[in-house]
PDB file of C-alpha atoms in Angstrom:
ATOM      1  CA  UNK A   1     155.420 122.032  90.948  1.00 46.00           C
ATOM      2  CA  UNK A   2     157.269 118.523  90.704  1.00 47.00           C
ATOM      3  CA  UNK A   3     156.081 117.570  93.910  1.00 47.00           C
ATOM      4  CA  UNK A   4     152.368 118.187  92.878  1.00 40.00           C
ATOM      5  CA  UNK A   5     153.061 116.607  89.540  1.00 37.00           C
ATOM      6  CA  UNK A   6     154.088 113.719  91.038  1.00 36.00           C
ATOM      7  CA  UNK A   7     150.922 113.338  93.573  1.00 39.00           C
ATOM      8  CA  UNK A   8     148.566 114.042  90.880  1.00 36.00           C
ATOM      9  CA  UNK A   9     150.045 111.447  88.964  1.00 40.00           C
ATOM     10  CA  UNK A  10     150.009 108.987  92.332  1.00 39.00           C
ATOM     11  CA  UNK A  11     146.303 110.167  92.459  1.00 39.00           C
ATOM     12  CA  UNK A  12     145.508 109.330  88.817  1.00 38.00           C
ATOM     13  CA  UNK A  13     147.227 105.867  88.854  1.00 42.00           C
ATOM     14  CA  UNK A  14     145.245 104.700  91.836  1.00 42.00           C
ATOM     15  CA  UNK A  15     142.001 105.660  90.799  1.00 43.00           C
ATOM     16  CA  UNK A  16     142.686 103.828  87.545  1.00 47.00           C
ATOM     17  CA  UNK A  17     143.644 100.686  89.072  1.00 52.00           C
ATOM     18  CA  UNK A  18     140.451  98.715  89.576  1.00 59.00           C
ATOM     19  CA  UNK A  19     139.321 100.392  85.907  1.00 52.00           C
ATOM     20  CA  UNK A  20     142.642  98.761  84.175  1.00 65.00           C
ATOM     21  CA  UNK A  21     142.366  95.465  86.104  1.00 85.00           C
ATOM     22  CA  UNK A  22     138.616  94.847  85.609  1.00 95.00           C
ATOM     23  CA  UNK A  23     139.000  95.892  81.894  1.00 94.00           C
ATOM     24  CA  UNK A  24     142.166  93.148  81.807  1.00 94.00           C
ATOM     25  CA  UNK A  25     140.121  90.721  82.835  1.00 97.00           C
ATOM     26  CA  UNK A  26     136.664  91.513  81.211  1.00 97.00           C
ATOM     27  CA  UNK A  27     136.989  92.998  77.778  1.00 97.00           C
ATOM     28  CA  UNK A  28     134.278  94.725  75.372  1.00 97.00           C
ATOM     29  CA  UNK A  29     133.691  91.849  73.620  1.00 97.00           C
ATOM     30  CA  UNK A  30     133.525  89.308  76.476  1.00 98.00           C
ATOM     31  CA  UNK A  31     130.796  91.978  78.132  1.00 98.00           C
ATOM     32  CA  UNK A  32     128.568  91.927  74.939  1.00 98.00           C
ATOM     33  CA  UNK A  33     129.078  87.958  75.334  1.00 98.00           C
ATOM     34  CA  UNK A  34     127.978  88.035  78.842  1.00 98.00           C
ATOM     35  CA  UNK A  35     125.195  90.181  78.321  1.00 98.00           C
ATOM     36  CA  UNK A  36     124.179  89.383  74.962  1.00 97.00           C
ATOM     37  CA  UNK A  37     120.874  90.458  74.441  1.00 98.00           C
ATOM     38  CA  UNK A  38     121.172  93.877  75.986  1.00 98.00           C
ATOM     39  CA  UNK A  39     120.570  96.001  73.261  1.00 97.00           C
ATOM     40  CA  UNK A  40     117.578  94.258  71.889  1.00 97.00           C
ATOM     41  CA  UNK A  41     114.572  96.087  70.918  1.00 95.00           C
ATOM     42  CA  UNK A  42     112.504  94.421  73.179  1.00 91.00           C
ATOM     43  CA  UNK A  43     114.888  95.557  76.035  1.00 97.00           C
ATOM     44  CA  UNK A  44     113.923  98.370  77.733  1.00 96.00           C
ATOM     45  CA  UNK A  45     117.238  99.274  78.143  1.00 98.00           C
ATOM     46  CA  UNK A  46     118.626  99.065  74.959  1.00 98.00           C
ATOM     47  CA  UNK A  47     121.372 101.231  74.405  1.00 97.00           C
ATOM     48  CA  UNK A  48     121.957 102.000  78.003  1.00 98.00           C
ATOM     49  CA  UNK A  49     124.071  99.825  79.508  1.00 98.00           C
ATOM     50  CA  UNK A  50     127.407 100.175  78.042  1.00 98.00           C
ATOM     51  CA  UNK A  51     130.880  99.006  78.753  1.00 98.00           C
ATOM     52  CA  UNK A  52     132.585 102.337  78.615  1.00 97.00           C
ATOM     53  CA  UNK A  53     129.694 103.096  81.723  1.00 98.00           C
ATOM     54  CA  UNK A  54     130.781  99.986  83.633  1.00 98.00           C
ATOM     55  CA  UNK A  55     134.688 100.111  83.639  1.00 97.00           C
ATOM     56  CA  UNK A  56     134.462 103.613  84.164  1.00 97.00           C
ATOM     57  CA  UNK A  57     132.129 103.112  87.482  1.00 98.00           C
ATOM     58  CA  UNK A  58     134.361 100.767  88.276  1.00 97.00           C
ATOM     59  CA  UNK A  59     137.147 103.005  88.394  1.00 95.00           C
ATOM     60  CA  UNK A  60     135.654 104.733  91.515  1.00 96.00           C
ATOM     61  CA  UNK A  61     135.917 102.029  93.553  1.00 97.00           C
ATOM     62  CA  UNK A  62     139.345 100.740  93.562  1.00 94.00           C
ATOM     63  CA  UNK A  63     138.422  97.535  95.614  1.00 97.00           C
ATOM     64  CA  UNK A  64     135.930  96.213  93.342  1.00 98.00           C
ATOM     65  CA  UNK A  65     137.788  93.528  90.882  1.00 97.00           C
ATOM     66  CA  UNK A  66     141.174  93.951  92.337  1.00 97.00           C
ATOM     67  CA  UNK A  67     141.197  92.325  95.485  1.00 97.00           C
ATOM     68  CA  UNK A  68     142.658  88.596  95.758  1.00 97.00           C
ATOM     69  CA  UNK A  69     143.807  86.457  93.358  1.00 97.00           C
ATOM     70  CA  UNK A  70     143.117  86.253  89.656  1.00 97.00           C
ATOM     71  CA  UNK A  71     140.505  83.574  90.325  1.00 98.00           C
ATOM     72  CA  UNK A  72     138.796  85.569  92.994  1.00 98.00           C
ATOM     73  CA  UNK A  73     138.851  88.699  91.212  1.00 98.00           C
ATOM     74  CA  UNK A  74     136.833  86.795  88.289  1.00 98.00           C
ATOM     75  CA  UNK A  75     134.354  85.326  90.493  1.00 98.00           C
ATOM     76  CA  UNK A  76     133.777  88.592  92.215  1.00 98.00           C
ATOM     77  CA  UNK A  77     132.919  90.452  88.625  1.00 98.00           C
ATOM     78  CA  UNK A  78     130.924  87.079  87.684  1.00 98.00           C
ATOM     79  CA  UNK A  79     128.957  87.642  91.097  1.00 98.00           C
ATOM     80  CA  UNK A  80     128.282  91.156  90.645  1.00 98.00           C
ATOM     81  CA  UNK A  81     127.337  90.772  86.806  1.00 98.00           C
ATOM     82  CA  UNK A  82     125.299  87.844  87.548  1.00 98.00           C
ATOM     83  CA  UNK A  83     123.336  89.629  90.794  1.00 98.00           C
ATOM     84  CA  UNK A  84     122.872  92.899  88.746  1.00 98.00           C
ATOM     85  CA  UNK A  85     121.713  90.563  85.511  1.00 98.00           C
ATOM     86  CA  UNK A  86     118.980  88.792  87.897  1.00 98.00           C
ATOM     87  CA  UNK A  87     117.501  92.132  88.460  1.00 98.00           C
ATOM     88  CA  UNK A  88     117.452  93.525  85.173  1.00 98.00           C
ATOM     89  CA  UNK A  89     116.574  90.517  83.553  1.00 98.00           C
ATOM     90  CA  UNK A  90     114.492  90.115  80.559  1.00 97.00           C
ATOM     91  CA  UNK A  91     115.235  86.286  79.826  1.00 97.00           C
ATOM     92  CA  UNK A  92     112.633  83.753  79.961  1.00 96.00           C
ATOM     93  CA  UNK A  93     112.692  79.785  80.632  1.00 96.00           C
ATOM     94  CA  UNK A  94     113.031  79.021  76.406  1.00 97.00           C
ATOM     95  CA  UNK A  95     114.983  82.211  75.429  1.00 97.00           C
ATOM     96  CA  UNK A  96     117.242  82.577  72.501  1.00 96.00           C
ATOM     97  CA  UNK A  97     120.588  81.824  73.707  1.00 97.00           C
ATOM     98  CA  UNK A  98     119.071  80.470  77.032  1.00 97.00           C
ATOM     99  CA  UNK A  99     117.386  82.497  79.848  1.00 97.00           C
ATOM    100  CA  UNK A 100     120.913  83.743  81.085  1.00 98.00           C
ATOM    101  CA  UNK A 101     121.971  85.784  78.004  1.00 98.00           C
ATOM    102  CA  UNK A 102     119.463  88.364  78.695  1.00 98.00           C
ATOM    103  CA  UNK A 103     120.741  90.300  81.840  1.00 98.00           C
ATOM    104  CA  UNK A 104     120.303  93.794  81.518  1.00 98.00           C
ATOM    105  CA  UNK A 105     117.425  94.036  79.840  1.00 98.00           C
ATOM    106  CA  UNK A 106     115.695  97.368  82.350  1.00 98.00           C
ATOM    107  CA  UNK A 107     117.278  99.710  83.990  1.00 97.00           C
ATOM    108  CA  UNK A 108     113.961 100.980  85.895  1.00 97.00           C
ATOM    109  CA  UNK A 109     110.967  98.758  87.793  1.00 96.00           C
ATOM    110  CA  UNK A 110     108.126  97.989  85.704  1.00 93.00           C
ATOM    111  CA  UNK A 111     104.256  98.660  85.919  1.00 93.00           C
ATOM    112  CA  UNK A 112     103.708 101.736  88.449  1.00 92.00           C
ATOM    113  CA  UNK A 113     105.562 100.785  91.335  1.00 95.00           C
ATOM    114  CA  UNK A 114     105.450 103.056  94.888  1.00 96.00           C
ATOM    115  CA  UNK A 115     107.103 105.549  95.739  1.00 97.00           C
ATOM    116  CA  UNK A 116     109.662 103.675  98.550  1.00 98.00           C
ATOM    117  CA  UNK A 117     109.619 106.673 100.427  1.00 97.00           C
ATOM    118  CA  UNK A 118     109.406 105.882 104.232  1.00 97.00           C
ATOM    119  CA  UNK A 119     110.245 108.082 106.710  1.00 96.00           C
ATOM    120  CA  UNK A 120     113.578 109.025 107.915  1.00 97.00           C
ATOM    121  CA  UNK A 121     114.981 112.342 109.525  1.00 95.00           C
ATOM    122  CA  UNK A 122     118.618 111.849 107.777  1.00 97.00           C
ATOM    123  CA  UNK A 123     117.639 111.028 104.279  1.00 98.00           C
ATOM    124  CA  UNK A 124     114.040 112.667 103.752  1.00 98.00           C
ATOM    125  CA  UNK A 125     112.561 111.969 100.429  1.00 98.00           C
ATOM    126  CA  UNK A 126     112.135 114.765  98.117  1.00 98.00           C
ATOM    127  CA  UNK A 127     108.674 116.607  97.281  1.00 96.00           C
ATOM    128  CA  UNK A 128     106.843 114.215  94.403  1.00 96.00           C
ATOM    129  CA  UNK A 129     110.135 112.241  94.087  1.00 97.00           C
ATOM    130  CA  UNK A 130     109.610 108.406  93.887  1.00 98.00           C
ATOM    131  CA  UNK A 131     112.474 106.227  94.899  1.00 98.00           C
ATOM    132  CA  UNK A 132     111.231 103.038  93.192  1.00 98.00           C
ATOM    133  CA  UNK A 133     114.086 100.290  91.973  1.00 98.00           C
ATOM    134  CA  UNK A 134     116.488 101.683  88.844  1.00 98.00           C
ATOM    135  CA  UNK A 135     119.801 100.727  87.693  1.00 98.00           C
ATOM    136  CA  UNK A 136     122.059  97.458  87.738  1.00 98.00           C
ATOM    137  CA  UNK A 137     120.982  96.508  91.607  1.00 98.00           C
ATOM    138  CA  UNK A 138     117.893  98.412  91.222  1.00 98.00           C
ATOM    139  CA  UNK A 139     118.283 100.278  93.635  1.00 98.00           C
ATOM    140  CA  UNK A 140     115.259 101.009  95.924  1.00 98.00           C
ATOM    141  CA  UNK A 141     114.333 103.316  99.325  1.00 98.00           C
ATOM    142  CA  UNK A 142     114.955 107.134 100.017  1.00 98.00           C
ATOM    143  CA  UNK A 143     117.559 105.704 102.875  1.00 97.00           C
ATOM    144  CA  UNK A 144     120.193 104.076  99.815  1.00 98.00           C
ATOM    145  CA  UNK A 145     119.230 106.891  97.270  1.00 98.00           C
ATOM    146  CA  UNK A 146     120.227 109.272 100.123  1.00 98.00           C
ATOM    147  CA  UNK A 147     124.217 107.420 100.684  1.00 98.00           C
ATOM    148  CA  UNK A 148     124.548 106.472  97.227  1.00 98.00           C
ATOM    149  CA  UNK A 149     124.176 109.613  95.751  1.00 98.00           C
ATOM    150  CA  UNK A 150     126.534 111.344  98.866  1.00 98.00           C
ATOM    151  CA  UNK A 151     129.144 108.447  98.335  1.00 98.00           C
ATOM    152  CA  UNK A 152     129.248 109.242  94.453  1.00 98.00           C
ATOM    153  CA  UNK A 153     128.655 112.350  94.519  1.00 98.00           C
ATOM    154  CA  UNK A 154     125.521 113.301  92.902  1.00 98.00           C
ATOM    155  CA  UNK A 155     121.945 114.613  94.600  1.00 98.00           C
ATOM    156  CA  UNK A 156     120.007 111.388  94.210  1.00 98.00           C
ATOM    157  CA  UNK A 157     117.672 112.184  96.559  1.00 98.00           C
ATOM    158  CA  UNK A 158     116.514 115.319  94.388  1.00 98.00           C
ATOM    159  CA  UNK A 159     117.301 113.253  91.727  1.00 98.00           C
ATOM    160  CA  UNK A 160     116.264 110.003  91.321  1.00 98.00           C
ATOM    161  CA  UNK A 161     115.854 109.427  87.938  1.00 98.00           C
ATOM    162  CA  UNK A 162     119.915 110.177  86.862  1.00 98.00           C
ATOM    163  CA  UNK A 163     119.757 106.344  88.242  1.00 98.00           C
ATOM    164  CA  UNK A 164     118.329 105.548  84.752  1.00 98.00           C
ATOM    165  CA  UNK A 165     119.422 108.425  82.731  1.00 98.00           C
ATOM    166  CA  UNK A 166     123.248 108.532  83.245  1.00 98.00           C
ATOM    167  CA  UNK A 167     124.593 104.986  82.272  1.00 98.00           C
ATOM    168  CA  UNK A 168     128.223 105.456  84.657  1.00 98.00           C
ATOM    169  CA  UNK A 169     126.010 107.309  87.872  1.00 98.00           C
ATOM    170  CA  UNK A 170     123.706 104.013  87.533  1.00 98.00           C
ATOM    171  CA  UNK A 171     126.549 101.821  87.613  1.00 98.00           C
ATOM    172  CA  UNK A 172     128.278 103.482  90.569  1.00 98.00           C
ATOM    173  CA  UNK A 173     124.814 102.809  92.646  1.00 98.00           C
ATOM    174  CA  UNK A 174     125.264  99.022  91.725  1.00 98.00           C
ATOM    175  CA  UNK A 175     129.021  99.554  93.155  1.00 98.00           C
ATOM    176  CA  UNK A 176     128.539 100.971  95.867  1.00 98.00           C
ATOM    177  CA  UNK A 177     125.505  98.850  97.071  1.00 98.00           C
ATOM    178  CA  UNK A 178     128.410  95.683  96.769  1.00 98.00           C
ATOM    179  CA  UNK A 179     130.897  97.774  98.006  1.00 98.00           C
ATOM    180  CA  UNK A 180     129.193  98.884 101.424  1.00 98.00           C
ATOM    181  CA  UNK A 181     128.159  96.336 104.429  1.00 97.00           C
ATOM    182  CA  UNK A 182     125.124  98.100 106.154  1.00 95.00           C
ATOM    183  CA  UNK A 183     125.328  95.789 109.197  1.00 94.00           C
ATOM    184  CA  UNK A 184     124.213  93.103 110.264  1.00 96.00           C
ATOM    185  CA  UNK A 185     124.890  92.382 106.347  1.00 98.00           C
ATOM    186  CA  UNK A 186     128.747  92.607 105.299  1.00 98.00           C
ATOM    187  CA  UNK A 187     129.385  93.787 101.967  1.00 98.00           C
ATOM    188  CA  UNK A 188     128.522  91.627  98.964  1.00 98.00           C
ATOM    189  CA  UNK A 189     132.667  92.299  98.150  1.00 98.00           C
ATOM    190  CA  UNK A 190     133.622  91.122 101.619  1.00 98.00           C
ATOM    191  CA  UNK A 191     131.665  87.676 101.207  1.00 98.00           C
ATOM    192  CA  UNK A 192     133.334  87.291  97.438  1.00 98.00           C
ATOM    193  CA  UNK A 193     136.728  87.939  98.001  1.00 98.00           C
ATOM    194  CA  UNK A 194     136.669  85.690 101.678  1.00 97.00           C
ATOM    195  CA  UNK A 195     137.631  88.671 104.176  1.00 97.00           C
ATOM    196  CA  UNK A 196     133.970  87.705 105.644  1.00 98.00           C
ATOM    197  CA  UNK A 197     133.993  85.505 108.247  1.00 97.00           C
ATOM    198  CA  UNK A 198     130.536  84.233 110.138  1.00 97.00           C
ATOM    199  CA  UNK A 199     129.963  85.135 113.291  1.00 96.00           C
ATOM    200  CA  UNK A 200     128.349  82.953 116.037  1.00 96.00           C
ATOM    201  CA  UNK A 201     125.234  84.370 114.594  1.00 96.00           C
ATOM    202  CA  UNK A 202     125.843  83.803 111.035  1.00 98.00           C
ATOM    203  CA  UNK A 203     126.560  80.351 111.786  1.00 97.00           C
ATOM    204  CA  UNK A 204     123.731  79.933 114.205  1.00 98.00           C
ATOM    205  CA  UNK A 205     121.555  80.644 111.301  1.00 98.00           C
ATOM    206  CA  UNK A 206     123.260  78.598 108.589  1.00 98.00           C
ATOM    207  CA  UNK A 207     125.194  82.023 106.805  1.00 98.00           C
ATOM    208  CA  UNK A 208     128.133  80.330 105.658  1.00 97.00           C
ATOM    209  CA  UNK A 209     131.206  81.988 102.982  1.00 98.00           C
ATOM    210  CA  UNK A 210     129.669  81.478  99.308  1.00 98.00           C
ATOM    211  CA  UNK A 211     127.760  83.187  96.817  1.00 98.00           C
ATOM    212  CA  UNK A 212     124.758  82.579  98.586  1.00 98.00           C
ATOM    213  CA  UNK A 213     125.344  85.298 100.916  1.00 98.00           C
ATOM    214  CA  UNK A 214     125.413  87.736  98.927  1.00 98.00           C
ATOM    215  CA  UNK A 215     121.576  86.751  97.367  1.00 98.00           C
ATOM    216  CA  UNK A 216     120.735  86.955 101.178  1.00 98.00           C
ATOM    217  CA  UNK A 217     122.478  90.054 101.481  1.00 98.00           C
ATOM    218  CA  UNK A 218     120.332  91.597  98.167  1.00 98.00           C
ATOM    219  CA  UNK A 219     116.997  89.820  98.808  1.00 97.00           C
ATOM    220  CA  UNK A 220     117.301  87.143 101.568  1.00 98.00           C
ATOM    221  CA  UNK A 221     113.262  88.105 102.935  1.00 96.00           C
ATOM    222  CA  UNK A 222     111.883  86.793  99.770  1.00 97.00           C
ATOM    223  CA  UNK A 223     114.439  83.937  98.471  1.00 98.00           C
ATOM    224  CA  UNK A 224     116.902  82.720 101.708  1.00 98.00           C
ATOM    225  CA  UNK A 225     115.684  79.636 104.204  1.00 98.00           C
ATOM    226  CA  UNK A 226     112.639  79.324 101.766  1.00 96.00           C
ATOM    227  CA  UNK A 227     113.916  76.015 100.180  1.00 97.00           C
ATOM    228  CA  UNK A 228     114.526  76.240  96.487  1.00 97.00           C
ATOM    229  CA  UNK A 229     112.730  78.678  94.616  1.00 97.00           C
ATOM    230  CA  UNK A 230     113.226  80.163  91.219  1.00 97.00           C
ATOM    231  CA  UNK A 231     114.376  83.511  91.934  1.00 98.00           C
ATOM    232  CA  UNK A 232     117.202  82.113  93.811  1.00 98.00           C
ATOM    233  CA  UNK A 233     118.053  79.666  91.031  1.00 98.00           C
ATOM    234  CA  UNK A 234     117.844  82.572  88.696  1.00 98.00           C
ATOM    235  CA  UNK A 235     120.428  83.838  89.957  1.00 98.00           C
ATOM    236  CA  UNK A 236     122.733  80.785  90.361  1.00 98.00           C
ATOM    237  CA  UNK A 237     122.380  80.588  86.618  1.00 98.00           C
ATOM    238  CA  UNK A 238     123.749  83.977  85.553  1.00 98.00           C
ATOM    239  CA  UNK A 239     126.359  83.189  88.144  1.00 98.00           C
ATOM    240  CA  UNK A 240     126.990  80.059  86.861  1.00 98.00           C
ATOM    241  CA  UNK A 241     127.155  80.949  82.614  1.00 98.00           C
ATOM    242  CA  UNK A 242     129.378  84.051  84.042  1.00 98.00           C
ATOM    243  CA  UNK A 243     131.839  81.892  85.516  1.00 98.00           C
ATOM    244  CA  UNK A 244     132.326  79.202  82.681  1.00 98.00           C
ATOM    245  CA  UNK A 245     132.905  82.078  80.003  1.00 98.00           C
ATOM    246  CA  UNK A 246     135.467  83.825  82.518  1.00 98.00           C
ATOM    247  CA  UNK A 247     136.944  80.047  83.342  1.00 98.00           C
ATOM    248  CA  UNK A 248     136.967  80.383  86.772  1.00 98.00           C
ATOM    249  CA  UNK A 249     134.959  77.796  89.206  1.00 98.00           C
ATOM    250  CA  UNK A 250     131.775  78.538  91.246  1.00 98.00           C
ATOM    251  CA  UNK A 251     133.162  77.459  94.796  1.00 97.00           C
ATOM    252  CA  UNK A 252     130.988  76.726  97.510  1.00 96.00           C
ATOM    253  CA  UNK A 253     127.590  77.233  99.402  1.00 98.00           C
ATOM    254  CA  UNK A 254     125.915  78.738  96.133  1.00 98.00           C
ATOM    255  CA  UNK A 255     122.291  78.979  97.040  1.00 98.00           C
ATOM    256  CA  UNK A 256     120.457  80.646 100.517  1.00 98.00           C
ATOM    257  CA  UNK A 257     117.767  77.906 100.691  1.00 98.00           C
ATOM    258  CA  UNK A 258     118.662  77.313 104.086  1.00 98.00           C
ATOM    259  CA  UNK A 259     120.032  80.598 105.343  1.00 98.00           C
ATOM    260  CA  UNK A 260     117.762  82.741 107.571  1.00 98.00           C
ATOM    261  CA  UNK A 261     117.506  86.265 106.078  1.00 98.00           C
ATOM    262  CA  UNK A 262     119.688  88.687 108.129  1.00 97.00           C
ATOM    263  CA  UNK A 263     118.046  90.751 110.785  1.00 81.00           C
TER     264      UNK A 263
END
């Protein structure tokens, strides 16, 4: 019986690492400063989003926040706060508070959007399901909802829509997106905490260590080796205001503008 105390104790300490250590280093009340307009009433998702949901996702993936140094393990939260905010954003140019102070504003895509179901024999999409963009990284496609929802644990491809019904399940989908390189692309948590290196074909096409990387990683079609463009710079702001209230710097290579997308 001592034995298995002791291992479920070992168990229970390790999950709770990354929880403790992002929760040391971003508090409740720094996460309502970072995402200050979340609970508006002209947020969709007001109410939704909470911090209990977010520290308790992160507890399930014991990389995420912990890896590196104190500075790196701030600019990795600020990345992943400020990528998530970009695609949940309800800010606009002359905002209260500025357009970065209103991340987290949806938690599902807006208007009638597809269905993103497209064929594929390992994760085939559900009768009448639709697996259109919900939660922090919005997530999209029948091919994530099918590994997200095995990686977490829960049947996402029967059921979509806990993605914007259960506040912790939709923050483990943001997670594990960062958490999990789907080659060519390394993981968004790789490039942030520098265990990415380029590879001849990185290089080749201008992919070099920054937060820039990761945008190309999320949505590097539409914004990477276009040249500046707003959605890009959207999210260079969120990254930006995230990292001056954390006090940690930006480092380098921040934009995609001249990055070809990844294969």
């Amino acid at each position: 019986m001592r034995i298995l105390a002791v291992i479920l104790c070992t168990f229970l300490c390790l999950i709770g690492v990354s929880w403790a250590q992002v929760g040391s280093i971003v508090s409740k009340s720094l996460f309502d400063q970072m995402l200050k307009h979340r609970n508006d009433a002209n947020c969709a998702a007001k109410g939704f989003y909470t911090y209990e949901a977010f520290v308790s996702a992160a507890g399930s993936f014991g990389a995420f926040g912990t890896t590196g140094d104190i500075n790196t393990r701030k600019r990795e939260i600020a990345a992943f706060l400020a990528q998530t905010s970009h695609e949940t954003t309800g800010g606009w140019a002359t905002a209260p508070d500025g357009p970065y102070a209103w991340g987290y504003c949806f938690k599902q895509e807006q208007g009638n959007p597809p269905s993103y179901c497209v064929q594929n024999q390992q994760w085939p999409c559900a009768p009448g399901k639709k697996y259109f963009g919900r939660g922090p990284i919005q997530l999209s496609y029948n091919y994530n909802y099918g590994p997200a929802g095995r990686a977490i644990g829960a049947d996402l491809l029967n059921n979509p829509d806990l993605v914007a019904n259960d506040a912790t399940i939709s923050f483990k989908t943001a997670l594990w997106f960062w958490m999990t390189p789907q080659s060519p692309k390394p993981s968004s948590h790789d490039v942030m905490t520098g265990r990415w290196r380029p590879s001849g074909a990185d290089s080749a096409a201008g992919r070099v260590p920054g937060y820039g990387v990761v945008t190309n990683i999320i949505n590097g079609g539409i914004e990477c080796g276009k040249g500046n463009n707003a959605q890009m710079q959207n999210r260079i702001g969120f990254f930006r205001r995230y990292c001056d209230i954390l006090g940690v710097s930006y480092g380098d290579n921040l934009d995609c503008a001249n990055q070809r997308p990844f294969a």
